[in-house]
Amino acid sequence: MQSVAEKQTPLTFQQLLFKLQTFWAERGCVLQQPYDVEVGAGTMSPDTFLRVLGPKPVRIAYAQPSRRPADGRYGENPNRLFRHTQFQVILKPPPVRIQEMYLESLEAIGIDLSEHDLKFEEDNWEWPVGGAWGVGWQVMLDGLEISQFTYFQQCGGMDLDPICGEITYGLERIAGFLQDVDSIYDIVWAVEPDTGRKVTYGDIRLPEEQQYSAYGFDYADVPKLWEHLNLYEAECLGLLEQAKSIVEMDELKKLRFPVLGAYELALKCSHLFNLLDARGAISVTERVGVMARIRTLVVGVAKAYAAQGEALAMPSREV
Amino acid sequence: MSEFLFEIGLEEIPARMIAAAEAELLRRTVALLERERLIPAGAAAKSFSTPRRLAVLIHHVAERQDDVAEELTGPATKIAFKDGAPGPAAIAFAKKAGIAVEELKVIQTPKGEYIAATTVKPGRTAAEVIAAELPKELSAIYWPKNMHWRPGRPSNPDRFVRPVRWLVALLGHAIVPVEFGGYTASDVTYGHRVLQGPAPVQVKSPASYAATLNEAFVMADVELRRHTIRKALDHVCRTIQSPAGCRWREDHALVDKLTHLTEWPSVIAGAFDPEYLTLPEEVLVTVMRDHQNYFAVEDKEGKLAAHFLAVLNTVPDERAAVTIQHGNARVLRARFNDARFFWEFDQRTPFAERVDLLENVTFQKDLGSYAVKSSRVVTVSGKLGAAVSGKGFAFHSEALLDAAKLAKVDLTCELVKEFTELQGIIGGLYARAAGLSETTAAAIYDQYTPASMEDRIPSTAEGCLLGIADRIDTIAGMFSLGLEPTGSKDPFALRRAANSIVKILADSQLPLTLSEVIAAASPSDEVAAKLKAFFAERLDFFLREAKGQAYDVVKAVLAVGADDPRDAVARAEAVSAVRSSDDFAAVSAAFKRMKNILAQAAEKSVAAAASVDDSLLTDPSEKALAEHSAILAGNVQRLRAAGDFKAALEAIATLRSQVDAFFEAVMVMAPEPEIRANRLALLQKVLADFSGIAEFSEIVTAG
């Protein structure tokens, strides 16, 4: 009986997250916490970008706050955010029923598909900086793009085997759709059960949007940003240089070699690039060059990660 | 005879790829069955497709191939048989042929007597052939982008557009166990994802395929779906109350896309706040069409109405229709809101002041910023303007230079960053909104047209000149850096840019030649020479591809002049118009002969006289040719000057009787040196007088 009432009240922002987490946990996904380094998309979290490499099966799901400085609008645009939230599901290898599972997840968050128009439209994904691409769709529900569905084919310039299925839900969009609000800031994030008071997305996040946008567009110190970028890059390159001899390392050193640390340094560079870009500090000419520098880091880390995995899988040569 | 049905079920195929793949599957299946002698040539066949399937239905498939009798020749009788008894060679041969020794026979060949065996190769059943061969045809289907989906590369060869999800193969009522992509065919298909759900659907016979799917909410026939969508668009449009008499804006490409995006289509109408109609129509239509797949609606006068039509992949009940309409309207409102935000935001910075911002936008690393490029384009525009003014062509010089200066300014606008496909157009709209002259605004608006050979050219002379100036600056700049197109590589789309220049010159009234266009960009001599050859190639391409002129006509026309596209087009059209007349063909052939004679004479160092000496013309036929051609030359000259190339060519064709008579009666290479030299001079003069329109010797004549 309670379910009838539930259906009539759309999910709050946090209920939406709970439902998706529960749905995918019940289908064998490990629920990971959001990654704690700035990323532009859930794909860049090592839980996707690195775990898709190699033969090991993976089922993992997590919400990932994603920062896109250029999309900041000082909190004044009802549809665009400096930082939005993606819910990312990674299934390697992809189950045969992956599309059906996805549709069931929509039902689970209160979307009765028989009352809506659903289309899978071609949308191939590419992250040149990561040497990564896949084919897939944008899922359109009543004209709204609610998810990205991708079959990863390559990552770090390497063919994936098995390939990986990735589903990315845009949480703010879906919540706005479910709650039928025109502004992201009007999304109900939570309701206090005792008072019935609604806490909105704007209550929680508006100051962040205002201040991050101002920082990104007006305050960020361009020479300092370049300096940070150069420092992170140099350290990452240093680690990648050492990673070249990973095969020769002893077992313990192999295990502890910080490829993951190198990846965080590469992510820092990527975020700094996005900040510089939003600040208008990168000319088109420079752009290509800086992107190539970051590609060297990201692809380098992916290769080192794969090499480390292989080296650890091999019997130690010192035995 | 049976019917054969094959269906491959896939996760949603990209809409843009479906039509070609459907046709290819049909072509391959028919060719396979014909090759295997399982269907007569021209057997009835039909194909189907939806986003989730490709299918073929083929009639009159034989149950099995006919047996084929084959005669195998063995060793010579004298080797195979000793004293009438079969030896080891005969036994081995019989074994190889699969028959008893007694069944061997003797045949006579030119090399003597041999033993032979008649064997019957039994025909395979259709099911065997299809199961063995069809998978190869499936793997060979071309997809613009493939993917892997099953583990085990590289040994697992599965590569297809999207994962395979089921196969149906029925020959009559029997399942053919075709294997592909990890599936073995059955008689089970699947219907509409939502309306039918995941429950399997059995196909009882090939002929019932379309009807079975129809019950499962899938309209498998593409043309039926297209027709349904068109009818529904018409119908739903009529339900719009206000403004009365609305029509949806015809858009073949969008109808096609939605036909391939749906299995069970219907149409709903939605509305938006008429306040958004204050935004430029170009922006509204782009949002609706390119971003949302909606059809725009216009009133009786063709003005955009505040409605849209959306094609759904479902047929909703009334309640669901309201929900879906509400959802689509909400998305559109958000998009329009964004566009309005950008439209207003951009205009807070005065348009003309944005010129300075172009310094931060790089055009090309070695060619500088767009600010630098714009100042170059101003210079080039000035030179082109001076060239046409010099020939008495009137236009607004100031408006052109303003447009050249401001043409790229919209690259700094948020709206262009959002709708890159509208660059130029948005610049024109902002220029108009900023109160610049209509001529300037229109030139900016049109700067990227024509985008293709089918596109129109800019509507004003200033727009044409700006379009030429911008493109020749880019082309000359890239060439000067050695970045010209090579082979199939043309990363900067310079060929397309040059095609557009040629098209503007050919289709406008601008009195401009290609060499004047090239000169306006002030290239070095070396680059200028390369550009000349590059544009000659483009003009050749334009005449053949855009104007449909025959290869030999294009060659003939360009041999006498490749600098003035409009003139070249007119000459080519005139040649094509007259080439089929007997007189013209005969004169062309005669001209070719004259050219050959002159070439041979030159080879033997036999010189022609400096001019024709009438007193040395001995034969009446050469006198007649000299006289008539002299009269005709003046005539042809006048017609050419008037641009009436067709009449000029028809006049030239009247020379046939004199030319024929001349070659009938006269031997050019006469023994007397002065007569010979004089005749050669006559031929030279005739050729010179009449070859100004085309090099007739290039025309391929029948026989």
PDB file of C-alpha atoms in Angstrom, chain B residues 372-388 395 397 400-401 404-405 462 464-477 501 512 514-523:
ATOM      1  CA  VAL B 372      45.394  38.998 -38.314  1.00  0.00           C
ATOM      2  CA  LYS B 373      43.390  36.875 -40.708  1.00  0.00           C
ATOM      3  CA  SER B 374      40.565  39.420 -40.727  1.00  0.00           C
ATOM      4  CA  SER B 375      42.906  42.227 -41.652  1.00  0.00           C
ATOM      5  CA  ARG B 376      44.292  40.106 -44.484  1.00  0.00           C
ATOM      6  CA  VAL B 377      40.767  39.365 -45.693  1.00  0.00           C
ATOM      7  CA  VAL B 378      40.052  43.109 -45.681  1.00  0.00           C
ATOM      8  CA  THR B 379      43.057  43.620 -47.961  1.00  0.00           C
ATOM      9  CA  VAL B 380      42.116  40.752 -50.261  1.00  0.00           C
ATOM     10  CA  SER B 381      38.511  41.993 -50.425  1.00  0.00           C
ATOM     11  CA  GLY B 382      39.799  45.432 -51.377  1.00  0.00           C
ATOM     12  CA  LYS B 383      41.816  43.990 -54.240  1.00  0.00           C
ATOM     13  CA  LEU B 384      38.964  41.865 -55.496  1.00  0.00           C
ATOM     14  CA  GLY B 385      36.685  44.886 -55.236  1.00  0.00           C
ATOM     15  CA  ALA B 386      39.125  46.984 -57.263  1.00  0.00           C
ATOM     16  CA  ALA B 387      39.324  44.267 -59.915  1.00  0.00           C
ATOM     17  CA  VAL B 388      35.573  44.146 -60.444  1.00  0.00           C
ATOM     18  CA  PHE B 395      28.827  47.208 -55.461  1.00  0.00           C
ATOM     19  CA  SER B 397      32.812  48.855 -51.318  1.00  0.00           C
ATOM     20  CA  LEU B 400      32.231  44.821 -48.151  1.00  0.00           C
ATOM     21  CA  LEU B 401      35.203  46.066 -46.149  1.00  0.00           C
ATOM     22  CA  ALA B 404      35.424  41.554 -44.041  1.00  0.00           C
ATOM     23  CA  LYS B 405      36.550  43.220 -40.828  1.00  0.00           C
ATOM     24  CA  GLU B 462      29.380  41.727 -51.397  1.00  0.00           C
ATOM     25  CA  CYS B 464      30.205  36.619 -52.933  1.00  0.00           C
ATOM     26  CA  LEU B 465      33.326  38.783 -52.772  1.00  0.00           C
ATOM     27  CA  LEU B 466      33.738  38.202 -49.025  1.00  0.00           C
ATOM     28  CA  GLY B 467      33.287  34.462 -49.469  1.00  0.00           C
ATOM     29  CA  ILE B 468      35.968  34.411 -52.160  1.00  0.00           C
ATOM     30  CA  ALA B 469      38.355  36.624 -50.195  1.00  0.00           C
ATOM     31  CA  ASP B 470      38.082  34.583 -46.992  1.00  0.00           C
ATOM     32  CA  ARG B 471      38.632  31.291 -48.770  1.00  0.00           C
ATOM     33  CA  ILE B 472      41.483  32.345 -51.070  1.00  0.00           C
ATOM     34  CA  ASP B 473      43.262  33.804 -48.050  1.00  0.00           C
ATOM     35  CA  THR B 474      43.001  30.454 -46.277  1.00  0.00           C
ATOM     36  CA  ILE B 475      43.990  28.437 -49.335  1.00  0.00           C
ATOM     37  CA  ALA B 476      46.950  30.627 -50.247  1.00  0.00           C
ATOM     38  CA  GLY B 477      48.079  30.714 -46.606  1.00  0.00           C
ATOM     39  CA  ILE B 501      35.126  29.812 -55.020  1.00  0.00           C
ATOM     40  CA  LEU B 512      36.381  37.883 -62.010  1.00  0.00           C
ATOM     41  CA  LEU B 514      40.659  32.689 -61.188  1.00  0.00           C
ATOM     42  CA  SER B 515      44.006  34.366 -61.820  1.00  0.00           C
ATOM     43  CA  GLU B 516      42.619  37.644 -60.459  1.00  0.00           C
ATOM     44  CA  VAL B 517      41.367  35.778 -57.382  1.00  0.00           C
ATOM     45  CA  ILE B 518      44.765  34.147 -56.871  1.00  0.00           C
ATOM     46  CA  ALA B 519      46.602  37.420 -57.404  1.00  0.00           C
ATOM     47  CA  ALA B 520      44.441  39.137 -54.771  1.00  0.00           C
ATOM     48  CA  ALA B 521      45.997  36.891 -52.105  1.00  0.00           C
ATOM     49  CA  SER B 522      49.486  38.070 -53.212  1.00  0.00           C
ATOM     50  CA  PRO B 523      51.131  34.655 -53.241  1.00  0.00           C
TER      51      PRO B 523
END
